[in-house]
Amino acid sequence: MRVDAFDFELPNERIALRPARPRDAARMLVVDGGAMADAGVADLPKWLRPGDCLVFNDTRVIPAQLEGRRGDARIGATLHKRIDLRRWQAFVRNAKRLRVGESVDFGAGVEAVAEERLADGSFILAFAGDEPVEVLLERAGTMPLPPYIAGKRATDEDDRSDYQTMFAREDGAVAAPTAALHFTPGLLDALAAAGVASETLTLHVGAGTFLPVKADDTEDHVMHAEWGRIDVDTAARLNAVRAAGGRVIAVGTTSLRLLESAARDDGTIVPFAGDTAIFITPGYRFKAIDGLMTNFHLPRSTLFMLVSALMGLDVMQSAYAHAIGEGYRFYSYGDASLLLPKR
């Protein structure tokens, strides 16, 4: 499909720069088949059924934004994907001033060598010393806020907690699984009381999630890879949910992409550990999930393509027009949508 089919106009003032407080005070647009209803995240137990299961991503965002110097040149780096214990793939700003073999001083005793430049223009950075890279980042790094927020205000101490979900446990993400930012212990208790189960998986979200789609046709877009894991017991419990007639509802596109990567053609979810570069566009047949809770996404983005594949492009264009008209807040710190496709 042509990428411009997924375009829409978004007023600048609809981009949320801070999250709702408390987290579950955010609004939620419910799209059930072709019907729409305005609700709140706190209303979620009313929209789900006993026996349903929400699936969360337990990745933890690391302070993956670095600012440093190579001689007199200022070099910025956003870590994207771990290669091994000391090496990370990174997107580099002012990359024309950095050559393979040169070292960047990021301050606070943190240095890295540009070991290799990849075909997409990113670098492999090898960090010096024996301390874990995560420890070095706590000293020298800042939270990697999305560019549409970072371009409007500075990152501050609040973002250390605001840009982390209550499920965050496994270090490795450089972007938050933002749909889960809306959840609180109280909301989780209310869901459990309503008979809604919850499970977690791990997908380390990379900086590639913010890369624009530059191709004119979806067939020509190369999707970034991210590492994920679903263990044996989790896969078995999710299969049992559907066998008993419950619905598997992914919380966030990251959870959805990993579940679909781990699913057989018959819908059975199998254990998974490795990279996924699954790219979901209209025409895709969903196997593992029955619904999705997610935030509102960028025009022409792979994530808007994904929700259009789930619900239909016309339905999502109408839903987004409604959300814009009704003042919903967009993107990572914005409001939520609950998408329940026809079956």
Short mmCIF file of C-alpha atoms in Angstrom, two decimals:
data_model
loop_
_atom_site.label_atom_id
_atom_site.label_comp_id
_atom_site.label_asym_id
_atom_site.label_seq_id
_atom_site.Cartn_x
_atom_site.Cartn_y
_atom_site.Cartn_z
CA MET A 1 0.00 0.00 0.00
CA ARG A 2 1.05 3.60 -0.50
CA VAL A 3 2.41 5.13 2.70
CA ASP A 4 0.45 8.35 2.15
CA ALA A 5 -2.76 6.35 2.69
CA PHE A 6 -1.80 6.40 6.39
CA ASP A 7 -1.41 10.18 6.62
CA PHE A 8 -3.57 12.54 8.66
CA GLU A 9 -3.35 16.08 10.02
CA LEU A 10 -2.56 16.38 13.71
CA PRO A 11 -2.67 19.80 15.40
CA ASN A 12 0.51 20.47 17.34
CA GLU A 13 -1.38 21.15 20.56
CA ARG A 14 -2.66 17.54 20.61
CA ILE A 15 0.85 16.21 21.42
CA ALA A 16 1.08 15.47 25.16
CA LEU A 17 4.27 16.71 26.83
CA ARG A 18 3.44 15.26 30.26
CA PRO A 19 1.43 12.21 31.32
CA ALA A 20 -1.95 12.30 33.06
CA ARG A 21 -1.80 12.26 36.85
CA PRO A 22 -2.75 9.85 38.29
CA ARG A 23 -1.78 7.59 35.40
CA ASP A 24 -5.18 5.92 35.09
CA ALA A 25 -6.90 9.32 34.83
CA ALA A 26 -6.07 9.33 31.10
CA ARG A 27 -8.92 9.16 28.61
CA MET A 28 -9.59 6.05 26.54
CA LEU A 29 -11.35 5.82 23.18
CA VAL A 30 -13.02 2.43 22.78
CA VAL A 31 -13.34 1.21 19.19
CA ASP A 32 -15.45 -1.96 19.23
CA GLY A 33 -15.83 -3.19 15.67
CA GLY A 34 -16.97 -0.01 13.93
CA ALA A 35 -18.58 1.58 17.03
CA MET A 36 -16.83 4.20 19.15
CA ALA A 37 -17.29 5.28 22.77
CA ASP A 38 -15.49 7.86 24.89
CA ALA A 39 -14.30 6.43 28.20
CA GLY A 40 -11.42 6.58 30.66
CA VAL A 41 -8.57 4.18 31.38
CA ALA A 42 -10.09 3.61 34.84
CA ASP A 43 -13.19 2.22 33.07
CA LEU A 44 -11.17 -0.63 31.51
CA PRO A 45 -12.65 -3.38 33.76
CA LYS A 46 -16.12 -2.52 32.40
CA TRP A 47 -15.01 -3.07 28.80
CA LEU A 48 -13.38 -6.45 29.34
CA ARG A 49 -14.89 -9.83 30.23
CA PRO A 50 -14.12 -12.33 32.97
CA GLY A 51 -11.59 -14.76 31.51
CA ASP A 52 -9.86 -12.15 29.34
CA CYS A 53 -6.12 -11.64 29.76
CA LEU A 54 -4.04 -8.47 29.37
CA VAL A 55 -0.44 -8.96 28.21
CA PHE A 56 2.15 -6.41 29.36
CA ASN A 57 5.75 -5.77 28.33
CA ASP A 58 8.07 -5.80 31.36
CA THR A 59 11.04 -4.16 29.63
CA ARG A 60 12.72 -1.33 31.54
CA VAL A 61 13.89 1.86 29.84
CA ILE A 62 17.55 2.65 30.37
CA PRO A 63 19.06 6.19 30.19
CA ALA A 64 20.24 5.55 26.66
CA GLN A 65 20.73 9.14 25.47
CA LEU A 66 24.38 10.22 25.56
CA GLU A 67 26.12 13.51 24.77
CA GLY A 68 29.89 13.58 24.30
CA ARG A 69 32.91 14.84 22.42
CA ARG A 70 35.37 13.48 19.89
CA GLY A 71 38.10 16.09 20.01
CA ASP A 72 36.34 19.42 19.46
CA ALA A 73 33.28 17.84 17.82
CA ARG A 74 30.06 17.34 19.77
CA ILE A 75 28.69 13.83 19.29
CA GLY A 76 25.27 12.59 20.39
CA ALA A 77 24.32 8.93 20.59
CA THR A 78 21.03 7.14 21.17
CA LEU A 79 21.57 3.49 21.96
CA HIS A 80 19.26 1.23 19.98
CA LYS A 81 20.02 -2.44 20.48
CA ARG A 82 22.42 -4.43 22.66
CA ILE A 83 24.94 -6.51 20.69
CA ASP A 84 26.72 -8.08 23.68
CA LEU A 85 27.90 -7.13 27.17
CA ARG A 86 29.99 -4.14 26.03
CA ARG A 87 28.73 -3.27 22.56
CA TRP A 88 25.55 -1.48 21.47
CA GLN A 89 24.20 -0.39 18.13
CA ALA A 90 23.56 3.36 18.27
CA PHE A 91 22.16 6.14 16.13
CA VAL A 92 24.71 8.97 16.14
CA ARG A 93 24.15 12.70 15.70
CA ASN A 94 26.91 14.65 13.93
CA ALA A 95 28.05 11.28 12.55
CA LYS A 96 30.09 12.96 9.80
CA ARG A 97 32.57 13.97 12.53
CA LEU A 98 33.03 10.39 13.74
CA ARG A 99 35.14 7.73 12.02
CA VAL A 100 35.57 4.04 12.75
CA GLY A 101 38.27 3.54 15.39
CA GLU A 102 37.76 6.91 17.06
CA SER A 103 36.74 7.27 20.71
CA VAL A 104 33.94 9.43 22.11
CA ASP A 105 34.15 10.83 25.65
CA PHE A 106 30.64 10.95 27.14
CA GLY A 107 31.80 12.38 30.48
CA ALA A 108 31.56 10.86 33.98
CA GLY A 109 34.31 8.42 33.04
CA VAL A 110 32.32 6.90 30.17
CA GLU A 111 34.04 6.35 26.81
CA ALA A 112 33.20 4.27 23.76
CA VAL A 113 34.97 3.45 20.51
CA ALA A 114 33.17 3.61 17.17
CA GLU A 115 33.93 0.02 16.22
CA GLU A 116 31.90 -0.29 13.01
CA ARG A 117 29.56 1.76 10.83
CA LEU A 118 26.55 -0.17 9.56
CA ALA A 119 24.74 0.12 6.24
CA ASP A 120 21.89 2.14 7.77
CA GLY A 121 24.34 4.78 9.06
CA SER A 122 24.26 3.64 12.68
CA PHE A 123 27.40 2.68 14.60
CA ILE A 124 28.50 -0.18 16.82
CA LEU A 125 29.85 1.47 19.97
CA ALA A 126 32.18 -0.56 22.21
CA PHE A 127 32.24 0.82 25.77
CA ALA A 128 35.54 0.92 27.65
CA GLY A 129 36.15 -0.57 31.10
CA ASP A 130 34.73 -3.43 33.12
CA GLU A 131 31.62 -1.87 34.64
CA PRO A 132 28.28 -3.01 33.15
CA VAL A 133 27.12 -0.63 30.43
CA GLU A 134 23.87 -0.09 32.38
CA VAL A 135 25.93 1.28 35.30
CA LEU A 136 27.79 3.63 32.96
CA LEU A 137 24.48 4.88 31.54
CA GLU A 138 23.15 5.68 34.99
CA ARG A 139 26.14 8.02 35.39
CA ALA A 140 26.29 9.64 31.96
CA GLY A 141 22.97 9.01 30.21
CA THR A 142 19.56 10.66 30.19
CA MET A 143 16.14 9.19 29.48
CA PRO A 144 15.63 8.95 25.71
CA LEU A 145 12.35 10.84 25.34
CA PRO A 146 10.71 10.59 21.91
CA PRO A 147 11.85 13.34 19.52
CA TYR A 148 8.38 14.90 19.38
CA ILE A 149 8.65 15.57 23.14
CA ALA A 150 12.40 16.19 23.42
CA GLY A 151 12.13 18.82 20.67
CA LYS A 152 9.67 20.82 22.78
CA ARG A 153 11.15 20.62 26.29
CA ALA A 154 14.18 19.39 28.18
CA THR A 155 14.27 16.00 29.84
CA ASP A 156 14.01 16.35 33.63
CA GLU A 157 14.01 14.24 36.78
CA ASP A 158 10.25 13.54 36.52
CA ASP A 159 10.86 11.65 33.28
CA ARG A 160 12.96 9.08 35.15
CA SER A 161 9.74 7.76 36.69
CA ASP A 162 7.10 9.07 34.26
CA TYR A 163 8.69 7.23 31.30
CA GLN A 164 8.77 3.89 33.12
CA THR A 165 5.85 1.48 33.51
CA MET A 166 4.88 -0.21 36.77
CA PHE A 167 5.88 -3.52 35.14
CA ALA A 168 9.45 -2.44 34.27
CA ARG A 169 11.84 -5.18 35.34
CA GLU A 170 14.16 -6.22 32.50
CA ASP A 171 16.78 -3.58 31.55
CA GLY A 172 17.21 -2.99 27.84
CA ALA A 173 14.60 -0.70 26.26
CA VAL A 174 15.42 2.72 24.85
CA ALA A 175 11.74 3.62 24.47
CA ALA A 176 8.86 2.85 26.82
CA PRO A 177 6.01 0.45 25.99
CA THR A 178 3.77 3.46 26.46
CA ALA A 179 0.31 1.85 26.61
CA ALA A 180 1.30 0.33 29.96
CA LEU A 181 2.20 3.76 31.37
CA HIS A 182 -1.53 4.17 32.12
CA PHE A 183 -1.64 1.34 34.66
CA THR A 184 -1.56 1.62 38.45
CA PRO A 185 -1.67 -1.04 41.18
CA GLY A 186 -5.25 0.03 41.94
CA LEU A 187 -6.35 -0.47 38.34
CA LEU A 188 -4.65 -3.86 38.22
CA ASP A 189 -6.52 -4.85 41.42
CA ALA A 190 -9.84 -3.72 39.88
CA LEU A 191 -9.14 -5.79 36.76
CA ALA A 192 -8.31 -8.86 38.84
CA ALA A 193 -11.53 -8.40 40.82
CA ALA A 194 -13.40 -8.33 37.51
CA GLY A 195 -11.88 -11.67 36.53
CA VAL A 196 -9.32 -10.26 34.07
CA ALA A 197 -5.93 -11.96 34.22
CA SER A 198 -2.54 -10.47 33.35
CA GLU A 199 0.72 -11.83 31.95
CA THR A 200 4.08 -10.33 31.03
CA LEU A 201 6.59 -10.85 28.26
CA THR A 202 9.76 -8.95 27.36
CA LEU A 203 10.46 -6.95 24.20
CA HIS A 204 13.31 -4.45 24.40
CA VAL A 205 11.98 -1.51 22.42
CA GLY A 206 14.63 0.09 20.21
CA ALA A 207 15.11 3.64 18.95
CA GLY A 208 14.09 2.39 15.51
CA THR A 209 10.48 2.67 16.65
CA PHE A 210 10.79 6.43 16.04
CA LEU A 211 12.40 6.21 12.61
CA PRO A 212 10.21 7.72 9.87
CA VAL A 213 8.94 5.60 7.00
CA LYS A 214 10.83 7.10 4.05
CA ALA A 215 9.56 4.70 1.39
CA ASP A 216 6.55 5.58 -0.78
CA ASP A 217 5.20 2.02 -0.59
CA THR A 218 4.97 -0.20 2.48
CA GLU A 219 6.63 -3.04 0.57
CA ASP A 220 9.84 -1.00 0.37
CA HIS A 221 10.14 -0.23 4.10
CA VAL A 222 12.75 -2.18 6.08
CA MET A 223 11.55 -2.78 9.64
CA HIS A 224 13.99 -2.51 12.55
CA ALA A 225 14.69 -5.60 14.66
CA GLU A 226 14.11 -5.85 18.41
CA TRP A 227 14.88 -8.65 20.89
CA GLY A 228 12.06 -10.37 22.77
CA ARG A 229 11.25 -13.36 24.95
CA ILE A 230 8.13 -15.35 25.91
CA ASP A 231 8.82 -18.19 28.33
CA VAL A 232 7.28 -21.67 28.30
CA ASP A 233 4.89 -21.12 31.20
CA THR A 234 3.58 -17.80 29.89
CA ALA A 235 2.91 -19.29 26.46
CA ALA A 236 1.01 -22.18 28.06
CA ARG A 237 -1.16 -19.89 30.19
CA LEU A 238 -2.02 -17.66 27.22
CA ASN A 239 -3.03 -20.69 25.15
CA ALA A 240 -5.22 -21.81 28.06
CA VAL A 241 -6.97 -18.41 28.11
CA ARG A 242 -8.10 -18.77 24.52
CA ALA A 243 -8.94 -22.45 24.92
CA ALA A 244 -11.34 -21.45 27.72
CA GLY A 245 -13.00 -18.79 25.54
CA GLY A 246 -11.16 -15.77 26.90
CA ARG A 247 -9.55 -13.05 24.84
CA VAL A 248 -5.85 -12.18 24.72
CA ILE A 249 -5.58 -8.38 24.77
CA ALA A 250 -2.12 -6.98 24.06
CA VAL A 251 -1.21 -3.87 26.03
CA GLY A 252 0.86 -1.96 23.51
CA THR A 253 2.07 -2.65 20.01
CA THR A 254 5.31 -4.10 21.40
CA SER A 255 3.42 -6.88 23.20
CA LEU A 256 1.30 -7.46 20.10
CA ARG A 257 4.29 -7.72 17.75
CA LEU A 258 6.02 -10.25 19.97
CA LEU A 259 2.88 -12.36 20.45
CA GLU A 260 2.32 -12.46 16.70
CA SER A 261 5.98 -13.34 16.15
CA ALA A 262 5.61 -16.28 18.54
CA ALA A 263 2.33 -17.61 17.11
CA ARG A 264 1.85 -20.56 14.79
CA ASP A 265 -0.64 -20.32 11.95
CA ASP A 266 -3.29 -22.03 14.11
CA GLY A 267 -2.94 -19.30 16.76
CA THR A 268 -0.94 -21.37 19.25
CA ILE A 269 1.65 -19.26 21.06
CA VAL A 270 5.01 -20.99 21.45
CA PRO A 271 8.02 -19.99 23.57
CA PHE A 272 10.18 -17.38 21.85
CA ALA A 273 13.61 -15.85 22.42
CA GLY A 274 15.33 -13.82 19.73
CA ASP A 275 14.95 -10.92 17.32
CA THR A 276 11.74 -9.97 15.59
CA ALA A 277 11.33 -7.52 12.72
CA ILE A 278 7.66 -8.28 12.06
CA PHE A 279 5.98 -5.51 10.03
CA ILE A 280 2.19 -5.59 10.22
CA THR A 281 0.16 -3.79 7.56
CA PRO A 282 -3.42 -4.15 6.27
CA GLY A 283 -3.97 -7.62 4.89
CA TYR A 284 -2.14 -9.29 7.78
CA ARG A 285 -4.07 -12.14 9.46
CA PHE A 286 -3.79 -11.85 13.23
CA LYS A 287 -3.21 -15.18 14.97
CA ALA A 288 -2.42 -14.63 18.64
CA ILE A 289 -4.41 -11.61 19.85
CA ASP A 290 -8.05 -10.60 20.10
CA GLY A 291 -7.64 -6.93 20.91
CA LEU A 292 -5.16 -4.15 21.64
CA MET A 293 -4.86 -1.30 24.11
CA THR A 294 -2.53 1.34 22.70
CA ASN A 295 -1.83 5.07 22.56
CA PHE A 296 -2.45 7.28 19.52
CA HIS A 297 0.33 7.06 16.94
CA LEU A 298 2.13 9.27 14.42
CA PRO A 299 0.85 9.82 10.88
CA ARG A 300 2.50 7.57 8.27
CA SER A 301 4.09 5.45 11.04
CA THR A 302 4.45 1.67 11.16
CA LEU A 303 2.32 1.70 14.32
CA PHE A 304 -0.61 3.47 12.65
CA MET A 305 -0.27 0.88 9.88
CA LEU A 306 -0.49 -1.86 12.54
CA VAL A 307 -3.69 -0.55 14.14
CA SER A 308 -5.17 -0.08 10.66
CA ALA A 309 -4.39 -3.71 9.92
CA LEU A 310 -6.23 -4.72 13.08
CA MET A 311 -9.33 -2.55 12.75
CA GLY A 312 -9.39 -1.42 9.11
CA LEU A 313 -7.91 1.78 7.68
CA ASP A 314 -11.29 3.54 7.30
CA VAL A 315 -12.23 2.73 10.90
CA MET A 316 -8.94 4.05 12.26
CA GLN A 317 -9.02 7.20 10.14
CA SER A 318 -12.50 7.88 11.59
CA ALA A 319 -11.37 7.05 15.12
CA TYR A 320 -8.36 9.37 14.90
CA ALA A 321 -10.49 12.17 13.44
CA HIS A 322 -12.88 11.72 16.37
CA ALA A 323 -9.99 11.74 18.87
CA ILE A 324 -8.52 14.92 17.38
CA GLY A 325 -11.91 16.63 17.37
CA GLU A 326 -12.64 15.64 20.97
CA GLY A 327 -9.27 16.80 22.30
CA TYR A 328 -7.60 13.48 23.06
CA ARG A 329 -3.89 13.74 23.84
CA PHE A 330 -1.54 11.96 21.42
CA TYR A 331 1.67 9.92 21.50
CA SER A 332 3.80 8.52 24.33
CA TYR A 333 2.44 10.61 27.21
CA GLY A 334 -1.03 10.85 25.71
CA ASP A 335 -4.37 9.08 26.06
CA ALA A 336 -5.26 5.49 25.20
CA SER A 337 -7.44 3.56 22.82
CA LEU A 338 -8.96 0.10 23.29
CA LEU A 339 -9.29 -1.63 19.92
CA LEU A 340 -11.59 -4.65 19.69
CA PRO A 341 -11.89 -5.98 16.12
CA LYS A 342 -14.89 -7.81 14.75
CA ARG A 343 -14.59 -11.58 14.89
#
